Coordinates of C-alpha atoms in Angstrom, one line a residue:
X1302 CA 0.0 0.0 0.0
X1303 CA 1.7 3.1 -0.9
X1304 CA 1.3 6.2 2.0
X1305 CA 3.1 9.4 2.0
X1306 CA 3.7 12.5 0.0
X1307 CA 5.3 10.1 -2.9
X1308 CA 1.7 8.7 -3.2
X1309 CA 0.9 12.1 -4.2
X1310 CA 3.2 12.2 -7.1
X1311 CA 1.6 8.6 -8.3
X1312 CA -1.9 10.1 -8.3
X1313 CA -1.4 12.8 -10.7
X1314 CA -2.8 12.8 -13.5
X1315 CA -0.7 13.8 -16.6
X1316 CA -2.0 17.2 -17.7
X1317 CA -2.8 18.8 -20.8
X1318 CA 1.1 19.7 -21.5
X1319 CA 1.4 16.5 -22.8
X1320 CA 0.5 18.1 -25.8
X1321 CA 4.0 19.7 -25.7
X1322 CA 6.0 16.7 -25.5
X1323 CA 5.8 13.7 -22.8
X1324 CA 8.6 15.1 -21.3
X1325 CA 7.3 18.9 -20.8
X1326 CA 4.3 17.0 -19.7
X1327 CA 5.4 15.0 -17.0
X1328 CA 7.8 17.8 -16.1
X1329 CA 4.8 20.5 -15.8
X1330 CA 3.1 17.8 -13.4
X1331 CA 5.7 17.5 -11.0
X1332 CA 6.4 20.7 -11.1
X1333 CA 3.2 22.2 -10.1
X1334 CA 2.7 19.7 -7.8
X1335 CA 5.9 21.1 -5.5
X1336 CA 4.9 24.9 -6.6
X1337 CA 0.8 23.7 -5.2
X1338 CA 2.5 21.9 -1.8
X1339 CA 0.8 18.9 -3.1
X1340 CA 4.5 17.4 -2.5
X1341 CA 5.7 19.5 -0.2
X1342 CA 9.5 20.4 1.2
X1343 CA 11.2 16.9 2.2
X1344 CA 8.4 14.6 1.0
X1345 CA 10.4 11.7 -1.5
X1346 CA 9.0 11.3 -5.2
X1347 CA 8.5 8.1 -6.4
X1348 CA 11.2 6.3 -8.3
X1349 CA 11.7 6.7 -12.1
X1350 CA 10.3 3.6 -12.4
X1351 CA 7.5 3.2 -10.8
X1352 CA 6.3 6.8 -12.2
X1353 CA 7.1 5.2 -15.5
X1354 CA 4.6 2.6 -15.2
X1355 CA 2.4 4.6 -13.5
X1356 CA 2.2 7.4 -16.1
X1357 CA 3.2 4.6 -19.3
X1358 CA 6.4 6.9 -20.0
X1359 CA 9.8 5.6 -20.6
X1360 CA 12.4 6.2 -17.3
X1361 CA 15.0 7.7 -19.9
X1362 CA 11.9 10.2 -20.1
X1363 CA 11.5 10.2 -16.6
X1364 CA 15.3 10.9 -15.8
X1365 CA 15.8 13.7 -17.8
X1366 CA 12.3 15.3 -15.7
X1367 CA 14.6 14.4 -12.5
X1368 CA 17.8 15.9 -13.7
X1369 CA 16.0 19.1 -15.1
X1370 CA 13.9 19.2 -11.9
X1371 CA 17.1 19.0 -10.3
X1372 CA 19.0 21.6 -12.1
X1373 CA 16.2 23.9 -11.6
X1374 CA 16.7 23.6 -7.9
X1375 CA 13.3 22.0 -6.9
X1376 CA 14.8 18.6 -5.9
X1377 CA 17.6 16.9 -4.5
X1378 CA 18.8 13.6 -5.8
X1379 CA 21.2 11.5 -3.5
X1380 CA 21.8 8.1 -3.9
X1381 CA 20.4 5.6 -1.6
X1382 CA 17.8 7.8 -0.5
X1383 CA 16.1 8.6 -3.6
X1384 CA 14.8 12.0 -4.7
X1385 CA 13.2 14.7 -2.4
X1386 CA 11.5 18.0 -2.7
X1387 CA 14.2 20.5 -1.8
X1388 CA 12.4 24.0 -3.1
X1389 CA 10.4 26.1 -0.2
X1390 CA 7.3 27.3 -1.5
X1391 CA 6.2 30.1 0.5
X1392 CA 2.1 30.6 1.8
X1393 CA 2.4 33.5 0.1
X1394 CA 3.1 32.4 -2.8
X1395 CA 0.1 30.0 -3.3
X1396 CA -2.3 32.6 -1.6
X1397 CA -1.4 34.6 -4.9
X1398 CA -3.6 32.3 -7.1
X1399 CA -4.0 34.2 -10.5
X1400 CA -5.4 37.1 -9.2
X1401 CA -2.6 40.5 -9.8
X1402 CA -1.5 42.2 -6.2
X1403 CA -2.5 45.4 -6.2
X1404 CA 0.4 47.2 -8.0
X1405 CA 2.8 50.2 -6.7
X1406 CA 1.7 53.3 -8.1
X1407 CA 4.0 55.1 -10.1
X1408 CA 4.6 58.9 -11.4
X1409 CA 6.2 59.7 -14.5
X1410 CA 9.9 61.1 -14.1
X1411 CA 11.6 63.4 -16.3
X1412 CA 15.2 63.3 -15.1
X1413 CA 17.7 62.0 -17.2
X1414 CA 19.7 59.0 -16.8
X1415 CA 22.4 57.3 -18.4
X1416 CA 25.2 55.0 -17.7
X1417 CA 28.1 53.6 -19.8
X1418 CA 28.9 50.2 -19.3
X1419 CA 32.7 48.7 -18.9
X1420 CA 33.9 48.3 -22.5
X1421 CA 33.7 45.3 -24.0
X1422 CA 35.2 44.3 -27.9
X1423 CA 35.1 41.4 -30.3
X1424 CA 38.7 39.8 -30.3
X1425 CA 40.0 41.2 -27.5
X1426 CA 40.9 38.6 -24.7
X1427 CA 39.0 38.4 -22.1
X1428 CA 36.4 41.0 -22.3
X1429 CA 34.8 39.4 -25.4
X1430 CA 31.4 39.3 -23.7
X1431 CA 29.5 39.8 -26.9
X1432 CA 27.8 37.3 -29.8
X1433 CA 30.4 36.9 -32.3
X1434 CA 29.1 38.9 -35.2
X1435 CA 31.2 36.5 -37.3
X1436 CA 29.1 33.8 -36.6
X1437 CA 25.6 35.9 -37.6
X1438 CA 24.1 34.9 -40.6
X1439 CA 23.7 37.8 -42.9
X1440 CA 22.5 36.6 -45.7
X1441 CA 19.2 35.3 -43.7
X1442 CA 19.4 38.6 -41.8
X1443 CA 19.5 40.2 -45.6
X1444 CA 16.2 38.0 -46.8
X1445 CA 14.2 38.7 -43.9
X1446 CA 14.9 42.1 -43.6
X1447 CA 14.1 42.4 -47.9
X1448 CA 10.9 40.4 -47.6
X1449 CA 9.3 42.4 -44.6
X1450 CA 10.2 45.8 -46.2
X1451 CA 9.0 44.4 -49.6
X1452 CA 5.7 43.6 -47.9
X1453 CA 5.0 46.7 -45.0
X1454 CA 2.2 49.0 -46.1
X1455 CA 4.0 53.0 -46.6
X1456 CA 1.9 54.2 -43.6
X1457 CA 3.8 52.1 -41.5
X1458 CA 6.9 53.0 -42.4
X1459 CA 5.6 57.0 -41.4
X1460 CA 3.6 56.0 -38.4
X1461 CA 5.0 53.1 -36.0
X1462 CA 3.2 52.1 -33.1
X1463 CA 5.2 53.9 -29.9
X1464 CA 5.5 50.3 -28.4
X1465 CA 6.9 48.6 -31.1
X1466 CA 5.4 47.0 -34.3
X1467 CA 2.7 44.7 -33.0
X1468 CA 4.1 42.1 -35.7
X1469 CA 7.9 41.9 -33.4
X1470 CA 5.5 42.1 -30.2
X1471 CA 3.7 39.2 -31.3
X1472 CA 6.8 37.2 -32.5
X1473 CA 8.7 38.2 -29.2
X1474 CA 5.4 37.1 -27.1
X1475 CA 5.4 33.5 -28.7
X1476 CA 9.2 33.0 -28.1
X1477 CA 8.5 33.8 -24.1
X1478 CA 5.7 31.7 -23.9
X1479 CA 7.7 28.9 -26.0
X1480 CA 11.2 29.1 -24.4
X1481 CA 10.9 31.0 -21.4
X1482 CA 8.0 29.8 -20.4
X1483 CA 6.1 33.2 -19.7
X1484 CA 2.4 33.9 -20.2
X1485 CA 2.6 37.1 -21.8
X1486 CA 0.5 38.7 -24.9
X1487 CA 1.8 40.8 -27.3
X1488 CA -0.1 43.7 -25.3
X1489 CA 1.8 43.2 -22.6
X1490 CA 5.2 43.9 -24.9
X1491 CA 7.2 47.6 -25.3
X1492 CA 10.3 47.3 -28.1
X1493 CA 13.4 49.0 -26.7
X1494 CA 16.4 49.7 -27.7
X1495 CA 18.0 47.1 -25.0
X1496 CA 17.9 46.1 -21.3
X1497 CA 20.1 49.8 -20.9
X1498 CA 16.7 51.4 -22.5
X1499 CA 14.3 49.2 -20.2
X1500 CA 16.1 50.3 -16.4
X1501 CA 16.6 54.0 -17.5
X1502 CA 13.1 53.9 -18.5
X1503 CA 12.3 52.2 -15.5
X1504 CA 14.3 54.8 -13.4
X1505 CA 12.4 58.0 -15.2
X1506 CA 9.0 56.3 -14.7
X1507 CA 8.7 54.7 -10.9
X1508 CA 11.7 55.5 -9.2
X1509 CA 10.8 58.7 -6.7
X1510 CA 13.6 60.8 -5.7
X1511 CA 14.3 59.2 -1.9
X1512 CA 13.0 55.7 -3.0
X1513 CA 15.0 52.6 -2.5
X1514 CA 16.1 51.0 -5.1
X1515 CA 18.1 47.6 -4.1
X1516 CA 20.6 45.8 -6.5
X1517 CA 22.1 42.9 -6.1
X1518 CA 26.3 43.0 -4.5
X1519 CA 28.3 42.4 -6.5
X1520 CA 26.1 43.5 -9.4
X1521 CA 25.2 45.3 -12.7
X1522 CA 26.5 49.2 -12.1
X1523 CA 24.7 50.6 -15.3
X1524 CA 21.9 49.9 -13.2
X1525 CA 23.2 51.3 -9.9
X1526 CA 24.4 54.3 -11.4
X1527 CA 20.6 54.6 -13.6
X1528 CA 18.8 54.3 -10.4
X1529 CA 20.8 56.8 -8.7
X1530 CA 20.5 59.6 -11.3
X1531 CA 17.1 58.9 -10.7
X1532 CA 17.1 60.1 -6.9
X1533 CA 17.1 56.4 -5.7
X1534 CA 18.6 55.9 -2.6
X1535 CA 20.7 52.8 -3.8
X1536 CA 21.1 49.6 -1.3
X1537 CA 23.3 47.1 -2.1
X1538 CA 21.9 43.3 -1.0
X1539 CA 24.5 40.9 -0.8
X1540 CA 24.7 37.4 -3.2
X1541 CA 25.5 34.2 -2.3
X1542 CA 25.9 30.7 -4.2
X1543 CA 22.2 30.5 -4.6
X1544 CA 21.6 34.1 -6.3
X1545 CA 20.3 37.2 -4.0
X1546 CA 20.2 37.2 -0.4
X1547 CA 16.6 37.2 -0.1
X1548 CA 16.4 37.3 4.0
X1549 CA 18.6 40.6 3.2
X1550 CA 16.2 41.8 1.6
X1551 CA 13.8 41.2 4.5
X1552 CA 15.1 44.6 5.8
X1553 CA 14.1 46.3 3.1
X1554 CA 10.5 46.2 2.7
X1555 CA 10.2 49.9 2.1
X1556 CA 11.7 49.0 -1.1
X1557 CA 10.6 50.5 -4.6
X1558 CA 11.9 47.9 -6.6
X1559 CA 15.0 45.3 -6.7
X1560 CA 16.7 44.7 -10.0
X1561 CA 18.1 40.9 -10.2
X1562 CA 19.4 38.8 -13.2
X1563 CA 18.1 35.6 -12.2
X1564 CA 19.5 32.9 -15.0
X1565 CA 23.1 33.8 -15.0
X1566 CA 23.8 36.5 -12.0
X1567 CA 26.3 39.3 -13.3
X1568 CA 29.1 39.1 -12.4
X1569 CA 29.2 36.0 -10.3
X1570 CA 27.6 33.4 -13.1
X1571 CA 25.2 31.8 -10.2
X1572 CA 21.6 31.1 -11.1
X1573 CA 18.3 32.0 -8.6
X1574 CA 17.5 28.6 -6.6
X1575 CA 13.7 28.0 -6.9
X1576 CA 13.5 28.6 -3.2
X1577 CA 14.9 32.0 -3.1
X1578 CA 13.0 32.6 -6.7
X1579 CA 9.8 32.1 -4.7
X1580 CA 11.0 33.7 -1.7
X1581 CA 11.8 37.1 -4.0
X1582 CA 8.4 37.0 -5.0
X1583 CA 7.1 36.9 -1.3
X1584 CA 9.0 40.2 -0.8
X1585 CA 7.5 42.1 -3.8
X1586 CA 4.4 41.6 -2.8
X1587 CA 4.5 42.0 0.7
X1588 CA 6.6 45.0 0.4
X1589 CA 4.6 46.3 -2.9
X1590 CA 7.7 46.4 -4.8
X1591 CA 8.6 45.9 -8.5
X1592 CA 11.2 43.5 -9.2
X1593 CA 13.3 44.2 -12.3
X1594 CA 14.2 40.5 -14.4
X1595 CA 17.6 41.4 -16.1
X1596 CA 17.3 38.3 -18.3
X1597 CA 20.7 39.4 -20.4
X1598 CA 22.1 35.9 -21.9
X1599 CA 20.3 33.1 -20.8
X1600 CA 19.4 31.3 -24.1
X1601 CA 23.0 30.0 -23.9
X1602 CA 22.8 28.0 -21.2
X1603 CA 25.0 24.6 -21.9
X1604 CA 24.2 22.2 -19.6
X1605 CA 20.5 21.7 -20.6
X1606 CA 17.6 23.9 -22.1
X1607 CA 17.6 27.3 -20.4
X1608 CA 15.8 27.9 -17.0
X1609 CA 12.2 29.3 -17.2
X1610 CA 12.6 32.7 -16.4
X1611 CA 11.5 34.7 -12.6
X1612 CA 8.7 35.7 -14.6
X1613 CA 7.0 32.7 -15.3
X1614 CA 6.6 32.0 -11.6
X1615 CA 5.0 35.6 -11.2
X1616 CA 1.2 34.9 -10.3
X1617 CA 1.0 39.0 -8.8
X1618 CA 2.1 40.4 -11.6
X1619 CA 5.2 42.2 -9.5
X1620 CA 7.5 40.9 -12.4
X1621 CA 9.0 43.6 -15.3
X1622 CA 10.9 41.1 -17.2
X1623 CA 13.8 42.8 -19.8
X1624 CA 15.5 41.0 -22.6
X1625 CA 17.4 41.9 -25.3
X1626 CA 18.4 40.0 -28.9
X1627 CA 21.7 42.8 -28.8
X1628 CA 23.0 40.2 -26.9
X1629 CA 22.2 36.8 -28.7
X1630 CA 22.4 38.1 -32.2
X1631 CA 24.8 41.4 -32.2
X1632 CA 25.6 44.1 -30.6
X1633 CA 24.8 46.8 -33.1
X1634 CA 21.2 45.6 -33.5
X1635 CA 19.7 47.4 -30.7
X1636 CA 16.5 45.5 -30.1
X1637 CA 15.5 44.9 -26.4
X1638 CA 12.3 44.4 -24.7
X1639 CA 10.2 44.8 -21.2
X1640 CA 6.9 42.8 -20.2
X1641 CA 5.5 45.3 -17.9
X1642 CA 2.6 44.8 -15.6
X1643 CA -0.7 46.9 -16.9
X1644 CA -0.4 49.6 -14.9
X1645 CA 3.1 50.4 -15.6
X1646 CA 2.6 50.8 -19.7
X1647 CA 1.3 54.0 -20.2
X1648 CA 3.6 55.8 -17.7
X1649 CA 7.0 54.1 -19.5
X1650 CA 5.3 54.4 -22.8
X1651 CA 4.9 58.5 -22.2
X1652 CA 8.6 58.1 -20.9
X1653 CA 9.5 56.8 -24.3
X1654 CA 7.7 59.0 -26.4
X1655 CA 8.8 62.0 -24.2
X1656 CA 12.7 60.8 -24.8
X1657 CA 12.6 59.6 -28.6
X1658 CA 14.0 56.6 -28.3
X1659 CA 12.1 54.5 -30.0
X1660 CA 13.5 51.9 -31.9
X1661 CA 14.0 52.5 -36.3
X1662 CA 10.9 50.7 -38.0
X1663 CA 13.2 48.5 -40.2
X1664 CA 15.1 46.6 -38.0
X1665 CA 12.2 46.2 -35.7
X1666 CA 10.3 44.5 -39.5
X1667 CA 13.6 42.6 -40.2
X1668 CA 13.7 41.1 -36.7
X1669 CA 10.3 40.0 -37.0
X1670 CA 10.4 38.2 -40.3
X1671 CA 13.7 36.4 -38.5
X1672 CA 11.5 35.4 -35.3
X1673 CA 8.8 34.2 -37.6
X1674 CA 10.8 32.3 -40.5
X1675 CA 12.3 30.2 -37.2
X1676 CA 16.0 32.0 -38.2
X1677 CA 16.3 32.9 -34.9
X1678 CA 16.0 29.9 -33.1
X1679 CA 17.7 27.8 -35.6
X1680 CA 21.2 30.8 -34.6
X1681 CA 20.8 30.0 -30.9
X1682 CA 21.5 26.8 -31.3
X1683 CA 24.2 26.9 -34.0
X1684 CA 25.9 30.2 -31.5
X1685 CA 25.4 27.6 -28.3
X1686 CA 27.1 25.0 -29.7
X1687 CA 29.8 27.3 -30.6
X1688 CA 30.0 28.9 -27.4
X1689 CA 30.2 26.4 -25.2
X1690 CA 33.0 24.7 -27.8
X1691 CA 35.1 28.1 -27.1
X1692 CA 34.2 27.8 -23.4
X1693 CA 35.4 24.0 -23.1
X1694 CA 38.4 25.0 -25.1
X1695 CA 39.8 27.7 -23.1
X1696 CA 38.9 25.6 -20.1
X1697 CA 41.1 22.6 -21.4
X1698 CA 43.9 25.1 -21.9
X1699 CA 43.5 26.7 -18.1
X1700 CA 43.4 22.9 -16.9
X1701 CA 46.5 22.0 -18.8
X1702 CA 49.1 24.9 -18.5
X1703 CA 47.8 25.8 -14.4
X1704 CA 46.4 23.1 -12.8
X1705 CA 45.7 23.9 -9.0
X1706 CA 46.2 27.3 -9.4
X1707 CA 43.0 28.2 -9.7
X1708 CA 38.8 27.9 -9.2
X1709 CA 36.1 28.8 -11.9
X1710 CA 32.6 29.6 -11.6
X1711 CA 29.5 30.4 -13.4
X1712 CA 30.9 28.4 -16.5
X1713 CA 27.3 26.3 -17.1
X1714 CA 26.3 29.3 -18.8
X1715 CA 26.3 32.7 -20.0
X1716 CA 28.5 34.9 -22.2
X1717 CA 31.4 34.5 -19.2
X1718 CA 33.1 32.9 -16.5
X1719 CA 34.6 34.0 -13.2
X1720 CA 37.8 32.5 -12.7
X1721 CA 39.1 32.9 -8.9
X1722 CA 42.7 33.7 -8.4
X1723 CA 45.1 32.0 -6.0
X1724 CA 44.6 32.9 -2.4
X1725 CA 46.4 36.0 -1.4
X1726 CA 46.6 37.5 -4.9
X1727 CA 45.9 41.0 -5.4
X1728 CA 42.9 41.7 -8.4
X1729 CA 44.4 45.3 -9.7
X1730 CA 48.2 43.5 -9.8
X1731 CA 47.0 41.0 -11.9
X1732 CA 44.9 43.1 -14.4
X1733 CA 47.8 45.1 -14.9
X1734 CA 50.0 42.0 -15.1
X1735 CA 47.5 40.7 -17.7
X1736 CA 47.4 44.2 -19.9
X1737 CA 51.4 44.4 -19.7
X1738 CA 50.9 40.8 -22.1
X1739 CA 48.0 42.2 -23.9
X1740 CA 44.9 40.4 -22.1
X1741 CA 41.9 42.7 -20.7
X1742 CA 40.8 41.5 -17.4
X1743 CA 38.0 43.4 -15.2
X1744 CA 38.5 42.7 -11.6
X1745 CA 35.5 41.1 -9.7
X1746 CA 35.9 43.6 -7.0
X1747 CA 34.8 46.6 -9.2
X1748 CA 31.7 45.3 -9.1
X1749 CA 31.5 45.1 -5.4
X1750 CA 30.0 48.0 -3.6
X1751 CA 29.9 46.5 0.4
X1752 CA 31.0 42.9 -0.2
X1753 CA 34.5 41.6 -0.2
X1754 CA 35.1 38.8 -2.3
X1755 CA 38.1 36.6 -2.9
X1756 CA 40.2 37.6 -5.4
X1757 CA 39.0 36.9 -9.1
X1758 CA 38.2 38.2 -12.7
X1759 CA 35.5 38.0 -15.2
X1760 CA 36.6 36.0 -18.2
X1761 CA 35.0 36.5 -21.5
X1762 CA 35.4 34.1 -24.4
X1763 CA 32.7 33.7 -26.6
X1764 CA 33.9 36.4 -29.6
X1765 CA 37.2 35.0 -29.7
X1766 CA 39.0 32.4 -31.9
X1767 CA 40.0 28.9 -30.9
X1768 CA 43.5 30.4 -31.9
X1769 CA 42.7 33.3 -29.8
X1770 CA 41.6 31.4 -26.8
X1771 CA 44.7 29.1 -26.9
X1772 CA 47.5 32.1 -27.4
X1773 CA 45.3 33.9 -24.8
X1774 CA 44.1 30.7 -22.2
X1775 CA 48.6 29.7 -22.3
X1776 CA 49.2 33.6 -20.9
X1777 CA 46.6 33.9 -18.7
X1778 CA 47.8 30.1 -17.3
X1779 CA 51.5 31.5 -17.1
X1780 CA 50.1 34.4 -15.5
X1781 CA 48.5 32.1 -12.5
X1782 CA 51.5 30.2 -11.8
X1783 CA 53.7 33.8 -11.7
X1784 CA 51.3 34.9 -8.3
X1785 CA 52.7 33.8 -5.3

């Protein structure tokens, strides 16, 4: 007779995702299940399988659900004791139901704000955190930007919607409710120029001079520096190997917003556990923030399919979720995004008018036709295998000219790596060391506003050649061994 939470897991019924896949299915069940405290924190799923038979799915199915279940941080798998519920799902959070919180109000700002961002080049080792425009297709690019233009009616070409053309808002919608697992209509959509665009329009529109803005420590500083010019009052929350300190937070609930990058945490490379994911959302809506989803490069994740993003687990709408294709396709495009909450859209969307920067008609028709002819998806993949080839590469090199000599981080994803320097070396000696042989390095403490961290540096390595990376990867190993 089976008794216990695991019983639970055997008595669901697969639900409609099925439709998606048998593995989304069965995926989408157990998830839910842990997100509804039907299995609740501790309780042991069944074996792969039992559920197998149960649910007439293969276990090669059923493992991959456990691993990605696992890598999502909503279970722990340990051998000999089988597979448990590890993820915390706060009261709160299933209180929420589908109904939106009642949102912050907001007033229209008309400060400025901008903020450069450290420099960062194609072929230059190892600030090379860009897409490698050698790697872009242009003659696709060329066809689909030829066949919208051939076919847009002249009026649009003189009068563009001030969101964005609803054809890019509709292809952008479908790719967030395909890959990133958000439900989002087109409506919900404004086209910016990139995630830049989206916090200084952010900053103009809902930040109050006096309001607290918090960011995460170490952390972006175009966004610091935005909120600031804003009149935020600026509060750094410290990160840990799970993402943001949520119980920081705690001490903040006074807060206007916090601004997080959830997938692929910059600078650090960690990704949001599910518990503090859930736990972030507790605090928005008990402290009637905004939380700002800097989702900058997480469609190259190479260890499995990338996580769904904060947003899709945002059932009071507290989320404003930013992406941005400058960073998966290239640089120069500058075509970004924010889903924003109802009440949000026509204060940004006077913000954006009142500024002019709205995005040029052509590119945003040219990225459409991309989206829609599958172009776009059929690049990420190409890009992430190349990627994570350049990635293993330089790591092979690092492991074979300084072994011991040093620690890397953040490497299951992302445009970049954090590699963590011998103990007692100094960060500013060894940037210099590294520019005296030609390499860029940016020190992980200029990102740090209250935190100390061990000493380490960002590593960038996806617009650079396998040549590149070896020349570079032997003088960055010689480097290691030289620090005492």
């Amino acid at each position: 007779m089976r008794t216990g939470k695991a019983a639970i897991a055997l008595d669901l019924p697969l639900p409609t995702a099925l439709a998606q896949g048998k593995q989304q299915g069965a995926y989408a069940a157990l998830r839910d299940a842990i997100l509804d405290k039907r299995l609740a924190a501790g309780s042991r799923l069944p074996s792969t399988r039992t559920l197998a038979e149960r649910w007439q799915l293969s276990r090669g199915t059923l493992e991959l659900v456990f691993e990605r279940l696992r890598d999502e941080g909503y279970v722990n798998r340990v051998a000999g004791s089988g597979t448990r519920v590890c993820a915390v799902v706060p009261d709160a959070f299933i209180a929420a139901g589908s109904e939106p919180a009642a949102a912050p109000a907001c007033q229209p700002l008309s400060a400025p704000g901008t903020a450069s961002g450290a420099s960062v080049q194609v072929g230059v080792p190892f600030v090379a955190r860009l897409a490698d425009p050698a790697l872009f297709p242009l003659k696709a690019w060329s066809q689909a930007l030829a066949k919208a233009l051939a076919t847009a009616p002249a009026a649009l070409l003189s009068s563009p919607d001030a969101a964005g053309l609803p054809a890019l808002r509709e292809q952008i919608a479908d790719y967030l409710r395909r890959y990133r697992g958000i439900r989002c209509t087109a409506q919900d959509l404004i086209v910016t120029s990139g995630i830049r665009q989206c916090i200084d329009l952010l900053a103009r529109s809902v930040i109050r001079p006096g309001d607290k803005a918090c960011v995460e420590d170490p952390g972006y500083r175009t966004a610091r520096s935005l909120f600031a010019r804003a009149g935020a009052q600026v509060v750094a929350v410290p990160v840990t190997a799970e993402g943001i300190d949520a119980q920081a937070l705690e001490r903040h609930l006074d807060a206007r917003l916090a601004c997080v990058t959830p997938a692929h945490q910059s600078p650090l490379g960690v990704t949001l556990s599910v518990s503090r994911r859930l736990m972030l959302l507790d605090w928005a809506t008990r402290a009637d923030a905004w939380i700002v989803e800097d989702d900058y490069d997480s469609e190259f994740n190479y260890n499995n399919a990338p996580l769904p993003a904060l947003k899709a687990l945002d059932h009071g709408d507290r989320v404003i979720y930013c992406g941005s294709f400058n960073k998966t396709l290239f640089a120069g495009l500058r075509v970004g995004f924010m889903l924003v909450p109802a009440s949000l859209r026509a204060p940004l969307l006077a913000t954006l008018q009142g500024t002019g920067g709205a995005v040029g008609v052509t590119e945003q028709l040219g990225l459409a036709e991309y989206l829609a002819n599958g172009s776009f998806v059929r690049y990420l993949r190409q890009a992430r295998q190349a990627y994570q080839q350049r990635r293993d590469l330089l790591l092979a090199c690092l492991a074979e000219h300084a072994p011991g000599r040093y620690e890397v981080s953040g490497q299951q994803a992302g445009l970049h790596f954090v590699l963590w320097l011998p103990t007692g070396a100094d960060e500013q000696d060894f940037c210099q060391r590294a520019a005296d042989q030609g390499l860029q390095l940016q020190p992980i403490g200029s990102f740090c506003q209250q935190v100390q961290l061990r000493p380490a540096v960002m590593i960038g390595f996806t617009a650079l050649s396998d040549a590149q990376l070896r020349f570079a990867g032997r003088k960055l190993a010689a480097l290691l061994y030289e620090v005492s």
